[in-house]
Each structure stands twice: as C-alpha cells, then as structure tokens.
XYZ file of N, CA and C in Angstrom:
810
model
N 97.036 179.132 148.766
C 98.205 179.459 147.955
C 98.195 180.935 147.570
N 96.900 181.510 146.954
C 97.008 183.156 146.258
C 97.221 183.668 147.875
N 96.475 183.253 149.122
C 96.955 184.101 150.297
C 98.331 184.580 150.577
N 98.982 182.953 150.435
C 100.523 182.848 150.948
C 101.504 183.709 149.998
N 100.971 183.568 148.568
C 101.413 184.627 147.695
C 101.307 186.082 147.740
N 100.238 186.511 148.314
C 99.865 187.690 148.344
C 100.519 188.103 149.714
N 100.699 187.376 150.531
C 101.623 187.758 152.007
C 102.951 188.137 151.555
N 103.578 186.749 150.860
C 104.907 186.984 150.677
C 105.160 187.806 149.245
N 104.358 187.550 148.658
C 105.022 188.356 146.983
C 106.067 187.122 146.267
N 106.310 186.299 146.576
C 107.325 185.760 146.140
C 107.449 183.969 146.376
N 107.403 183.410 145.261
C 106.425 181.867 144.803
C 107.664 180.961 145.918
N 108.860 181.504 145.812
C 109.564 180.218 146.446
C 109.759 180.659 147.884
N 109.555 181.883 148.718
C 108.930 181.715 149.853
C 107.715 180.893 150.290
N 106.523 180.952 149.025
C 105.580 179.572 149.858
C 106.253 178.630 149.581
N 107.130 178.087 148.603
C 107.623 176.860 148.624
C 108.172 176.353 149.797
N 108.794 177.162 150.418
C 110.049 176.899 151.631
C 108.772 176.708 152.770
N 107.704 177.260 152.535
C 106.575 177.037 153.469
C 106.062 175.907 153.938
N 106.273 174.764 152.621
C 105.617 173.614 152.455
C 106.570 172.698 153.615
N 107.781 173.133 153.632
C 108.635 172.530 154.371
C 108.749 172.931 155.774
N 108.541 174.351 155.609
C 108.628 175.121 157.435
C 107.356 175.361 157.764
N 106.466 175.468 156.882
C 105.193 175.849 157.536
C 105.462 177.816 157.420
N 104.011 177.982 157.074
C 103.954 179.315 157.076
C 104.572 180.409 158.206
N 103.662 180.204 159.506
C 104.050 180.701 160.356
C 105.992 181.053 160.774
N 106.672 180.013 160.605
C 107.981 180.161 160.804
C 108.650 181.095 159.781
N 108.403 180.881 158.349
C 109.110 181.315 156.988
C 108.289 183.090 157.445
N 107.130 183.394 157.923
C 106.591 184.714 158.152
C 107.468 185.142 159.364
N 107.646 184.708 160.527
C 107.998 185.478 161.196
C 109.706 185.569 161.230
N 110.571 184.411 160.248
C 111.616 184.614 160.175
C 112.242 185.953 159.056
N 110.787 186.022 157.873
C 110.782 187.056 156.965
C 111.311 188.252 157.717
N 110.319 188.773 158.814
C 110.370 189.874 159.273
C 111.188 190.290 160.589
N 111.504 189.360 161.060
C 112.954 189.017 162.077
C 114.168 189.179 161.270
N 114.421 189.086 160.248
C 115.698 189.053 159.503
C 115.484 190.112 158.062
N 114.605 190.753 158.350
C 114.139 191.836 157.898
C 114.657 191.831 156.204
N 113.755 190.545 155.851
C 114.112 190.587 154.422
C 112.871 190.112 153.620
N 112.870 189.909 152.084
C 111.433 189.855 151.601
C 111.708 188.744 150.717
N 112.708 187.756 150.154
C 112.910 186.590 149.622
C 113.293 185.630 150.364
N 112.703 184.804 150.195
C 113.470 183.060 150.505
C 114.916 183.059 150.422
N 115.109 183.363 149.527
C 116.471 183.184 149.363
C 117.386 183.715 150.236
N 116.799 184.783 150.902
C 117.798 186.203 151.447
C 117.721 185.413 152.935
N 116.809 184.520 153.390
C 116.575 183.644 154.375
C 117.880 183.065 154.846
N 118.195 182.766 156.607
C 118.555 181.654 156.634
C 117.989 181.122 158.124
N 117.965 179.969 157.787
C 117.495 179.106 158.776
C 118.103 177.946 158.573
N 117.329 176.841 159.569
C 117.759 175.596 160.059
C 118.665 174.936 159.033
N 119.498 174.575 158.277
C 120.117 173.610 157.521
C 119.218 173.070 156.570
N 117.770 172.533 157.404
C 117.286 171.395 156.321
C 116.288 172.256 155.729
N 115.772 173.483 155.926
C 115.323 174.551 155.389
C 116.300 175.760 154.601
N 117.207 175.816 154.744
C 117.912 176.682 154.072
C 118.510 175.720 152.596
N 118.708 174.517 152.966
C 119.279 173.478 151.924
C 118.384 173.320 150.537
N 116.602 173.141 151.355
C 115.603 172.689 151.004
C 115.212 173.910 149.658
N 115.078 175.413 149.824
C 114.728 176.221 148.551
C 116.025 176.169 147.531
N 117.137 175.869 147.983
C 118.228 175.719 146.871
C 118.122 174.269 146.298
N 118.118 173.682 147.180
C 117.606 171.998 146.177
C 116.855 172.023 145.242
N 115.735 172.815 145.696
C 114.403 172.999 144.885
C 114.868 173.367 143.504
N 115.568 174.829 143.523
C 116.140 175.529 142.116
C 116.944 174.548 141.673
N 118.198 173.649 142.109
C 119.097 172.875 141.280
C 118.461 171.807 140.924
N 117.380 171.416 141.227
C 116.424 170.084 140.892
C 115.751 170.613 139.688
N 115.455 171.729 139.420
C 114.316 172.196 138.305
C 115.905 172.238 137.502
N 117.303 172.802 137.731
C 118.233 172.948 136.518
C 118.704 171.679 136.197
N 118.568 170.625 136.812
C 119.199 169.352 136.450
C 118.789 168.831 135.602
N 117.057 168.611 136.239
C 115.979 167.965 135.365
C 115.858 168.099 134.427
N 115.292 169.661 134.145
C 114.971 170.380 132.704
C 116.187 170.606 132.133
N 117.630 169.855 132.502
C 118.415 170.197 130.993
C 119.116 168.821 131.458
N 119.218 167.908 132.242
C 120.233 166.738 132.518
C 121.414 166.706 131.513
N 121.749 167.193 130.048
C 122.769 166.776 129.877
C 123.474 166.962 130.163
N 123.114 168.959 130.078
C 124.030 170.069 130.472
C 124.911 169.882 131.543
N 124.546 168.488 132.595
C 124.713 168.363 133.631
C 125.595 166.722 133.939
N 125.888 166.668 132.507
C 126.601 165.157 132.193
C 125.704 163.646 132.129
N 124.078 163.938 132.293
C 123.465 163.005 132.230
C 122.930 162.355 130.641
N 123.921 162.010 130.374
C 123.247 161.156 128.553
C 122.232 159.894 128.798
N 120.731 160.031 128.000
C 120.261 159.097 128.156
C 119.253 159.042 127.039
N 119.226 157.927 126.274
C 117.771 157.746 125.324
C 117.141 157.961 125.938
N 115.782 158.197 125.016
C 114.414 158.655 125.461
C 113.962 156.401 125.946
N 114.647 155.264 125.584
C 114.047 154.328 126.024
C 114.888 153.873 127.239
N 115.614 155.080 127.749
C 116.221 154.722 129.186
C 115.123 155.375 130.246
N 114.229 156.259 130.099
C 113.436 157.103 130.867
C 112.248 155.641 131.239
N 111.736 156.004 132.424
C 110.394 154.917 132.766
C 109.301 155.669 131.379
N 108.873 154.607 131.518
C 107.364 155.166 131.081
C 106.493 155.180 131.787
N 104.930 155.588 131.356
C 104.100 155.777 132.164
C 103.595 154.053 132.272
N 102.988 153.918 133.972
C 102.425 152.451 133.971
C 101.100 152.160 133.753
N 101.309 151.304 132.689
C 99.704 150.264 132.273
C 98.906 150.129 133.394
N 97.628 150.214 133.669
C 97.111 149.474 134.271
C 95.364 149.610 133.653
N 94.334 148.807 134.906
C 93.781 148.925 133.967
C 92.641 148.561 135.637
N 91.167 149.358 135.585
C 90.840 149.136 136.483
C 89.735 148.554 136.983
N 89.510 147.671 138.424
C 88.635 146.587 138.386
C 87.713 147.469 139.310
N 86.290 147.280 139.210
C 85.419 148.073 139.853
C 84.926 147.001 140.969
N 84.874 146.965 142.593
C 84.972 146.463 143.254
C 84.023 146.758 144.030
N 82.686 146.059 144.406
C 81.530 145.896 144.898
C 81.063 145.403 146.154
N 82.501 143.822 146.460
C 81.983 143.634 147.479
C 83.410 143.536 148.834
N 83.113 142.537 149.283
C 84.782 142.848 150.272
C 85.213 141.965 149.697
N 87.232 142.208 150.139
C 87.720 140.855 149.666
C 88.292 140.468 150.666
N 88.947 138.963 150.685
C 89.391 138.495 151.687
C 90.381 138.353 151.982
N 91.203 138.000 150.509
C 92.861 137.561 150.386
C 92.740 138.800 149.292
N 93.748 139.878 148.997
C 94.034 140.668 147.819
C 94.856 140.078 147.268
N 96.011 139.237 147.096
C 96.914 138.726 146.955
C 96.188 137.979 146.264
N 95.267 136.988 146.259
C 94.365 136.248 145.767
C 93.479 136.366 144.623
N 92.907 137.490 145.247
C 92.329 138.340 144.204
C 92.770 138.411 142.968
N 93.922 138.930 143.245
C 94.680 139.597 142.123
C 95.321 138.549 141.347
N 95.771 137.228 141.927
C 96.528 136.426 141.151
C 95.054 135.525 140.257
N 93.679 135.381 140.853
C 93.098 134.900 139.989
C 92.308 135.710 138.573
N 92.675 137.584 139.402
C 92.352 137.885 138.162
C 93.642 137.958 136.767
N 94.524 137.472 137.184
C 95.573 137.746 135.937
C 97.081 139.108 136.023
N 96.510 139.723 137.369
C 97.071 140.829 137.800
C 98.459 140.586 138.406
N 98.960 141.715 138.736
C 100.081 141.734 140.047
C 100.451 143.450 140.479
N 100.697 142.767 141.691
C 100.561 143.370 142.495
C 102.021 143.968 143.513
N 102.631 145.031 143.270
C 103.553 145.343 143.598
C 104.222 146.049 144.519
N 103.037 146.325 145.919
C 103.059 146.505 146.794
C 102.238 146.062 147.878
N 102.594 145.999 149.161
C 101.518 145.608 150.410
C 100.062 146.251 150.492
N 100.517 147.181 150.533
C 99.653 148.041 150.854
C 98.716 148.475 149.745
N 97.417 148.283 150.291
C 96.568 149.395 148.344
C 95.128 149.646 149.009
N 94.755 150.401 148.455
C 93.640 151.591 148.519
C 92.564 150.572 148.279
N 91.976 149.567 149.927
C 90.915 149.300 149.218
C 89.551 149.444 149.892
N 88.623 149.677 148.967
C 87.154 149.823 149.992
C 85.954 149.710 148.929
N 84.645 149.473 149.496
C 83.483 148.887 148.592
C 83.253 150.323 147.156
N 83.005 149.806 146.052
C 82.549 150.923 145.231
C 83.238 151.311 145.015
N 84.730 151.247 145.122
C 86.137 151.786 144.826
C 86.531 151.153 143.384
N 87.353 152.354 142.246
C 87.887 151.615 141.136
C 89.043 151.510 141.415
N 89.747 150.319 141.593
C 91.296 150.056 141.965
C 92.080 150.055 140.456
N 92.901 150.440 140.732
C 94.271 150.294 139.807
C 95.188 148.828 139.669
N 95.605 147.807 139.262
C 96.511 147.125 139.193
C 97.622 146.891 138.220
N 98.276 147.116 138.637
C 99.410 146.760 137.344
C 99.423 145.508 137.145
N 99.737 146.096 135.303
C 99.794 144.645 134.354
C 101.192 143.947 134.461
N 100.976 143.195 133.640
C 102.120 142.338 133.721
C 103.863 143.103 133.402
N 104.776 142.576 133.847
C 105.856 144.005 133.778
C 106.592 143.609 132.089
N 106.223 142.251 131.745
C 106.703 142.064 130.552
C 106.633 143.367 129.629
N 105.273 144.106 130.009
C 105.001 145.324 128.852
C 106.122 146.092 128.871
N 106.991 146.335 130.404
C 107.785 147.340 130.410
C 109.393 146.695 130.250
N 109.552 145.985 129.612
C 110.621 145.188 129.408
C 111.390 145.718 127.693
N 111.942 147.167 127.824
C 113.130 147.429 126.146
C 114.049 146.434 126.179
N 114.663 146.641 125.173
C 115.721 145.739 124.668
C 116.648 146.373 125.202
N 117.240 145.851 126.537
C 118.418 146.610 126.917
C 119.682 146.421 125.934
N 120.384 147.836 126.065
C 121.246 148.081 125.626
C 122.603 149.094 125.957
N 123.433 148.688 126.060
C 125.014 149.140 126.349
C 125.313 150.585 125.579
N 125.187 151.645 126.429
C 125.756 153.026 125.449
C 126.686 153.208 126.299
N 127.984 153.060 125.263
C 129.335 153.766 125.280
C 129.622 155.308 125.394
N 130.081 155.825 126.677
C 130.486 156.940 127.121
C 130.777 158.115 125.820
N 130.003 159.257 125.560
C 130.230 159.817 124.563
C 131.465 161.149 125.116
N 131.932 160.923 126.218
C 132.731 162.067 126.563
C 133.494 160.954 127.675
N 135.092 161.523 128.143
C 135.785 161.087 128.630
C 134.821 161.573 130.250
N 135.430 160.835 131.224
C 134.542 160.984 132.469
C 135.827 161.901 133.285
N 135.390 162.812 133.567
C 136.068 163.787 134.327
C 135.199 164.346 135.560
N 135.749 164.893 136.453
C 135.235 165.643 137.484
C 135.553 167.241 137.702
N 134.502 167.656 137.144
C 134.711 169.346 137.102
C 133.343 169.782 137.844
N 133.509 171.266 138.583
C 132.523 171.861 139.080
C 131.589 172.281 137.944
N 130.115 172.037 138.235
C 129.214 172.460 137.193
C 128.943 174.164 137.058
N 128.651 175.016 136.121
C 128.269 175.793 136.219
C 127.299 176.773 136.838
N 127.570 177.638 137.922
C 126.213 178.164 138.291
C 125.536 179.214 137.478
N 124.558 179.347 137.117
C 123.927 179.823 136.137
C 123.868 181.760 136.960
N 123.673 182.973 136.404
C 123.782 184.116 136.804
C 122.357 184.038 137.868
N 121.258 183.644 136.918
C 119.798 183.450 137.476
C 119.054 182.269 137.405
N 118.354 182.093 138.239
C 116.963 181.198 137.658
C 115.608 181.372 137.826
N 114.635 180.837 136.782
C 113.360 181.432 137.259
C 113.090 180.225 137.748
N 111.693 180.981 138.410
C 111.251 179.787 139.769
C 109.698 180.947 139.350
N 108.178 179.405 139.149
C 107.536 179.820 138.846
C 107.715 180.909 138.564
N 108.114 181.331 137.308
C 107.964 182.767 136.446
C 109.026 184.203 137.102
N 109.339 184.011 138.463
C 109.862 184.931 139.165
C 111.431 184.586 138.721
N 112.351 185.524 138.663
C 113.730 185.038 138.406
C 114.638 185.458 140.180
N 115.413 184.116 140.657
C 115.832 184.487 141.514
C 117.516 184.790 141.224
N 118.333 185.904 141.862
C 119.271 186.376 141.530
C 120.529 185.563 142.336
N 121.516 184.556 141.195
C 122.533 184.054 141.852
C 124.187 184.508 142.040
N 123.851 186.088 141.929
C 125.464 186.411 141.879
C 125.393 186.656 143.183
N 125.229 186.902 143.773
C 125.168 187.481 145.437
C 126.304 186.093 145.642
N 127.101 186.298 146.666
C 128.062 185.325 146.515
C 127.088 184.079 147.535
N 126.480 184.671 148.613
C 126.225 183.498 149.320
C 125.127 182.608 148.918
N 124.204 183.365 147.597
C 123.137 182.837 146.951
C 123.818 181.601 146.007
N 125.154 182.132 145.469
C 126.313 181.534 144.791
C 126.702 180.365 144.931
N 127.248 180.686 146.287
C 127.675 179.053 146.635
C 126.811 178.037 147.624
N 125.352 178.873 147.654
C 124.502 177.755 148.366
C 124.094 177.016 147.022
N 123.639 177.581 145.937
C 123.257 176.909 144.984
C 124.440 175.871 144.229
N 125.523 176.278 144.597
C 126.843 175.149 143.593
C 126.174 174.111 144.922
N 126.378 174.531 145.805
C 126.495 173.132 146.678
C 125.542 172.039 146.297
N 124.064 172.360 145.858
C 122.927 171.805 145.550
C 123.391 171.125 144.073
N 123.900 171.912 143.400
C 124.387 171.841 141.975
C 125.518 170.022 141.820
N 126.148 170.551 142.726
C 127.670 169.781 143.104
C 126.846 168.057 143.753
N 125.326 168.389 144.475
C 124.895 167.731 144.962
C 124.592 166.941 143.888
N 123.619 167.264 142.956
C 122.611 166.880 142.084
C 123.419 165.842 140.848
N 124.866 166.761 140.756
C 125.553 166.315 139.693
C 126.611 165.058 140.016
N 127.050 164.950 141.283
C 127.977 163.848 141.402
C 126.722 162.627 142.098
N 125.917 162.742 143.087
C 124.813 161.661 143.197
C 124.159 160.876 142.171
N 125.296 160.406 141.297
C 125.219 160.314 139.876
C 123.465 158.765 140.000
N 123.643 157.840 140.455
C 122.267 156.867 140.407
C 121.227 157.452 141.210
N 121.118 158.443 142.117
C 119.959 158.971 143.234
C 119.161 160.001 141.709
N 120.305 160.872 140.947
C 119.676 162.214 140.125
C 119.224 161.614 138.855
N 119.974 160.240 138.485
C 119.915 159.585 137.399
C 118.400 158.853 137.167
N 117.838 158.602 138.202
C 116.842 157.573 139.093
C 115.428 158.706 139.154
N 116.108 160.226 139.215
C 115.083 160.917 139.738
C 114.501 160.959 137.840
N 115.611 161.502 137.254
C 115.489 161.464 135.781
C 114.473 160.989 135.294
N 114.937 159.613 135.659
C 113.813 158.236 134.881
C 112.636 158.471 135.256
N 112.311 158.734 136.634
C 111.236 158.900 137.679
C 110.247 160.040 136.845
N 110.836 161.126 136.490
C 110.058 162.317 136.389
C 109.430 162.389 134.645
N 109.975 160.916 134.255
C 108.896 161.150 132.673
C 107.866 160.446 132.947
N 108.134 159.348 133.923
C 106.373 158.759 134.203
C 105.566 159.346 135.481
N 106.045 160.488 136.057
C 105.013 161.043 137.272
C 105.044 162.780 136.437
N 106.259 163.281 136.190
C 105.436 164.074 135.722
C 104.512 164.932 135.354
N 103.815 163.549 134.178
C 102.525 163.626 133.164
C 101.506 163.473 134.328
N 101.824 162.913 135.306
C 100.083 162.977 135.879
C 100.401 163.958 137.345
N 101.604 164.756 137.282
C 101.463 165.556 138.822
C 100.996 167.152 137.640
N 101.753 167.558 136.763
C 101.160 168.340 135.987
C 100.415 169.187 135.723
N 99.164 168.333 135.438
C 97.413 168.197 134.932
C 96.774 168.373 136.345
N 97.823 168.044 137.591
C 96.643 168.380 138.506
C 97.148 169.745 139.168
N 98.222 170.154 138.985
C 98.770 170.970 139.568
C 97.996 172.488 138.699
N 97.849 171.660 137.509
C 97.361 173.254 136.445
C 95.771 173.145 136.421
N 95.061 172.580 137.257
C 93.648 172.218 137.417
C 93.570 172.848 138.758
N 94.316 173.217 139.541
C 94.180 173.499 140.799
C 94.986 175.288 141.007
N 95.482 175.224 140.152
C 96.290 176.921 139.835
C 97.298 177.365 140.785
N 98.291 176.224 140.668
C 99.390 176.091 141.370
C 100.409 175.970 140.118
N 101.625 176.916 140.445
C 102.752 176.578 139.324
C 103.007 175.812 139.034
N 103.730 175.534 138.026
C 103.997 174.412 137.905
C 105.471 173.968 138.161
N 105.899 175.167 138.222
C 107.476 174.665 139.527
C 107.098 174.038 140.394
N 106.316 173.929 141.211
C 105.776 173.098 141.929
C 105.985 171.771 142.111
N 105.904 171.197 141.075
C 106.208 169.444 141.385
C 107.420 169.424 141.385
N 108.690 170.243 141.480
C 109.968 169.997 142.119
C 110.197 169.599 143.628
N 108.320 170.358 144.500
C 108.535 169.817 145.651
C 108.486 168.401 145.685
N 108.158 167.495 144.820
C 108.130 166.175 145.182
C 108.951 165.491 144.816
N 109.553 165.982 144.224
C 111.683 165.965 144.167
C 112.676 165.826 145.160
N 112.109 166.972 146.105
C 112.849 167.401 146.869
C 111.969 166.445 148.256
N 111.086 166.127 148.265
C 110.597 165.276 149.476
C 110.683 164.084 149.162
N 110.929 163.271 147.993
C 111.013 161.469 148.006
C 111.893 161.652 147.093
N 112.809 162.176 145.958
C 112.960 161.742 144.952
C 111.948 161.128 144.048
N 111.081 161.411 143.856
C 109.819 160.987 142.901
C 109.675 159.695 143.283
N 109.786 159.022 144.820
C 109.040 157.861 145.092
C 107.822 157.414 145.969
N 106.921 157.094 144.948
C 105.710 157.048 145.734
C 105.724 156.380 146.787
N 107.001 155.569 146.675
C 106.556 154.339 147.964
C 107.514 155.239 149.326
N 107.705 156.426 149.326
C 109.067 156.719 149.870
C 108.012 156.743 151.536
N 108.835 156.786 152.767
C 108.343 156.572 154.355
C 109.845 157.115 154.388
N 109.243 158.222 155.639
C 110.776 158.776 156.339
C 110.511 157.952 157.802
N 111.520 158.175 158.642
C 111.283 157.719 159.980
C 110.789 158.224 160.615
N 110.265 159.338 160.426
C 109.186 160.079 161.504
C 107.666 159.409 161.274
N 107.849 159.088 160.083
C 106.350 158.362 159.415
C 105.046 159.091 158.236
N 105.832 160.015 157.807
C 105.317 160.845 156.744
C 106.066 160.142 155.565
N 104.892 159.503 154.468
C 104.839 158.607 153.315
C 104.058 159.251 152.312
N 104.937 158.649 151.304
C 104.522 159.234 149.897
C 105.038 160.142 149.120
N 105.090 160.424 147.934
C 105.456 161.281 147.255
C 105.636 162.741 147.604
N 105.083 163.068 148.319
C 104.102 164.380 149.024
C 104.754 164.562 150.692
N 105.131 163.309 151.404
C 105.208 162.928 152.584
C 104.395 163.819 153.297
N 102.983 163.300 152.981
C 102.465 163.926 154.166
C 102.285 162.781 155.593
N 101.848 163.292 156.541
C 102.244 162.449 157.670
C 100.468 161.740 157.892
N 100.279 160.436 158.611
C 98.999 159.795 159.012
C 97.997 161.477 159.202
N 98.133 161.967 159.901
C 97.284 163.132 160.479
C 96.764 164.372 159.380
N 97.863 164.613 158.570
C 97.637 165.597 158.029
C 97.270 164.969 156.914
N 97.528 163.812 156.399
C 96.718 162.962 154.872
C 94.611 162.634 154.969
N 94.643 162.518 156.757
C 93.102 162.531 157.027
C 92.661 164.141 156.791
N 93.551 164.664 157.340
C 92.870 166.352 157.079
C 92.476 166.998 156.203
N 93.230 165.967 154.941
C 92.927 166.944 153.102
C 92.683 165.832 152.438
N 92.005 164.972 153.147
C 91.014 163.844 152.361
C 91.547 162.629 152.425
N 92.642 162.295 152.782
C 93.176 160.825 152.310
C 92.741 159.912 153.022
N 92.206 158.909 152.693
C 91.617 157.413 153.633
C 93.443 157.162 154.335
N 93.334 157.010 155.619
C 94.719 156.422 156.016
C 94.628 155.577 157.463
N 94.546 154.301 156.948
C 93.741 153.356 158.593
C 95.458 152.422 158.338
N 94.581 151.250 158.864
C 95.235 149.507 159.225
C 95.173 149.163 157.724
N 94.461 149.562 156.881
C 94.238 148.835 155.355
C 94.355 149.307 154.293
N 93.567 150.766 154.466
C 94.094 151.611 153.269
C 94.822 152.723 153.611
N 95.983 152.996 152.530
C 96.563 154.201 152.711
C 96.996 154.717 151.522
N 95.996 156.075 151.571
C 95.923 156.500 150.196
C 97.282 157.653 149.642
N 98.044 158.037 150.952
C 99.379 158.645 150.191
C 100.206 158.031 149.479
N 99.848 156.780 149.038
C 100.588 156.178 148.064
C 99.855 156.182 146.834
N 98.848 156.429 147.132
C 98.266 156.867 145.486
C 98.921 158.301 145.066
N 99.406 158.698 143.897
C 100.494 159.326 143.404
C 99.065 160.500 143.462
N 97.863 160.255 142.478
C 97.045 160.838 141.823
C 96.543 161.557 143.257
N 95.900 161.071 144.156
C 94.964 161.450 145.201
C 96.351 162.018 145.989
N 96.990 161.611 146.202
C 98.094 162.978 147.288
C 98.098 163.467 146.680
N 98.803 164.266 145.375
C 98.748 164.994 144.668
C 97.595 165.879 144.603
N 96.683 166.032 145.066
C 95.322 166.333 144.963
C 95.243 166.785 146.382
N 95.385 165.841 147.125
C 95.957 166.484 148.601
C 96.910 167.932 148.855
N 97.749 167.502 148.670
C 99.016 168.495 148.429
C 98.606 169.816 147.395
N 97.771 169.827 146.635
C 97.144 170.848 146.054
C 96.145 171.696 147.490
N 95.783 170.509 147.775
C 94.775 171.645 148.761
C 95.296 171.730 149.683
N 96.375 171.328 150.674
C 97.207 171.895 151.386
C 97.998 173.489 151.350
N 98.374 173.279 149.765
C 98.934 174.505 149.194
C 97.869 175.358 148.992
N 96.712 175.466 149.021
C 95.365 175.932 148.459
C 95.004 176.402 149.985
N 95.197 176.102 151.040
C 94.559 176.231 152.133
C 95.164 177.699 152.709
C-alpha cells in the first residue's frame, strides 16, 4: 500500500487499483498523461468504480441528506455468536449444530481440527418490535446535490470540472433512487463496519477504504459473482489461497468477514 502510494501520490488511484490492478491504472496514468484517478478514463466498470466509491462514502456518512430516514433500531446490529472450540472431526455439521442448540445460516463454514468456529444464536435475539414510520416529507423526485469536493482518505478530490461533475451525479443519481439495494447497504454497514474498521486501522490502511467493500458486494458476505470471486472482498479461489485463506471442497474462508478482511489488508499491503 505505502509503495502504491508513494508511486501514485494519490489514495484513490490505489483504490481504482484494487479493481484494475496496479499495472493497468500505472501505465494508463502515464499514457493519458495525468496524475489522478479521477482525471482517468477507462473501461466503464473502472471509470464507474472510483466515482461509486466517492458517492458510497457521501450516501453512507450522511443518508438523510440523501432522503434516507431511519431509526437507529432500523440499522442491523452486530451478530451474537458465541464460539465452540473444535478438536475432533465432524460428520454431519448440520447435526452438530442442531444438538448443540445452534443454527446455522449458511452451507458453507470454515471448518478444520483446533479451529474456534463461530455460530449464530438463535435469531429471536435479533427480533425489534417492528414498527410503521410515516413519511416525514412528501416523496418527490429531484436530482441530489453534487457537492463542490470530497475528501477521500484525507485527500480532497475536485468536483467542478464538469466531467468529474457529472460522473459523480450519475453515481449520486445511482445511490439515491436504488432506494432497497442503498437502503440495505445502510443497514449492512452498522454491523460490518465495527469489525472491517479495527482491522483496517491495525494494518495502516485508510479508512476510506472499507467503501471498497461497498462497492464489490454491497456489504454481503455471502455475495459470488459469476466469474466466481466470493465474499465481501470478492476475492477469487486463487488469489484467497495466496493471502492466506483456507479455500477447498469444505472450507471457504472468504466468507469469513474477519479473515478476508485481513486478506484484503495484505493484498493492499503487498
């Protein structure tokens, strides 16, 4: 990461990295003879990808501003669990788990001898008293505001340039009418968050940063594209063995939120 920084000077060029890979975002730098990401253009799903990034950090960090009203007991919380230290093999997990009192909410889970597993508790814990909030503003459709600037890890990127302008409304326009996808990410980002965070500031990576995992699942751990890169992180079978992740027939650890995350640090670290 301090390399890729020290190449480019500028935090959301490595970002756009994570998506193009260094090599491309370097030699398109100096082919198009410019020194920001932003000033970039390329492929669609890379040029889309550093403006998503910025309208994902303005949505999030202010949602109302952005027409999203919500109690603090509409947000997820963080999940209970509680963990069983596991010694020998098992045979049925499904089994396992229903005689210890547990459940179990996916196929797939991280298992191997000497391992502390995670299970979630019962979901009753996460069960509020739902409740009906009445629209505090008439529902209209207006273009959202694009802001003059934004900072991005600590750096401020400049949005009057017209084409910086209207790549970012588009992201903006995106974020704000995808009203259950941004609403969903909302909820998503008070219980991941707290634990992408702590590892991101343990590893000395910004903390703009966990917008990339915004912008690659919508904050879902369980997310699989069709190419076959899973997880929060989507890293792919190959590159999850390369920065530590167990990933066979049984276990696959890019669905652990905590350990990709940890991954994806040293990816960015590399």
């Amino acid at each position: 990461l301090n390399e890729a920084y020290a190449k480019y000077n500028n935090w959301l060029c490595v970002a756009a990295a994570y998506n193009a890979g260094q090599g491309r975002i370097s030699t398109q730098l100096q082919k198009q003879m410019v020194s920001q990401a932003a000033d970039l253009w390329l492929v669609e799903e890379t040029s889309r990808y550093m403006f998503r990034l910025l309208a994902a950090k303005a949505v999030i960090s202010n949602p109302q501003q952005y027409g999203f009203l919500m109690k603090r007991e509409h947000l997820y919380p963080a999940i209970p669990y509680t963990e069983v230290k596991v010694t020998t093999g098992i045979a049925n997990l499904a089994q396992f788990a229903k005689d210890k009192g547990y459940m179990i909410l996916t196929v797939t889970a991280a298992l191997c001898i000497g391992t502390s597993l995670p299970f979630l508790l019962g979901s009753s814990v996460l069960n509020p008293e739902r409740q009906s909030v009445k629209s505090e503003i008439p529902y209209c459709v207006t273009s959202p505001t694009v802001p003059a600037k934004i900072a991005f890890a600590g750096q401020e990127v400049d949005l009057l340039r017209y084409d910086h302008r209207e790549r970012m409304d588009r992201e903006l326009m995106s974020f704000t009418y995808m009203h259950s996808t941004t609403m969903l990410t909302i909820k998503r980002a008070n219980r991941y968050f707290p634990i992408i965070e702590p590892i991101l500031k343990a590893n000395g990576i910004p903390d703009d940063f966990k917008y990339l995992a915004v912008i690659e699942s919508v904050l879902n751990p369980l997310a699989k594209s069709p190419a076959g890169a899973a997880g929060m992180w989507q890293f792919m079978p190959a590159t999850g063995r390369e920065f530590g992740l167990e990933v066979n027939d049984n276990i696959d650890e890019r669905y652990h939120v905590e350990k990709e995350t940890k991954a994806a640090c040293k990816y960015l670290n590399e």
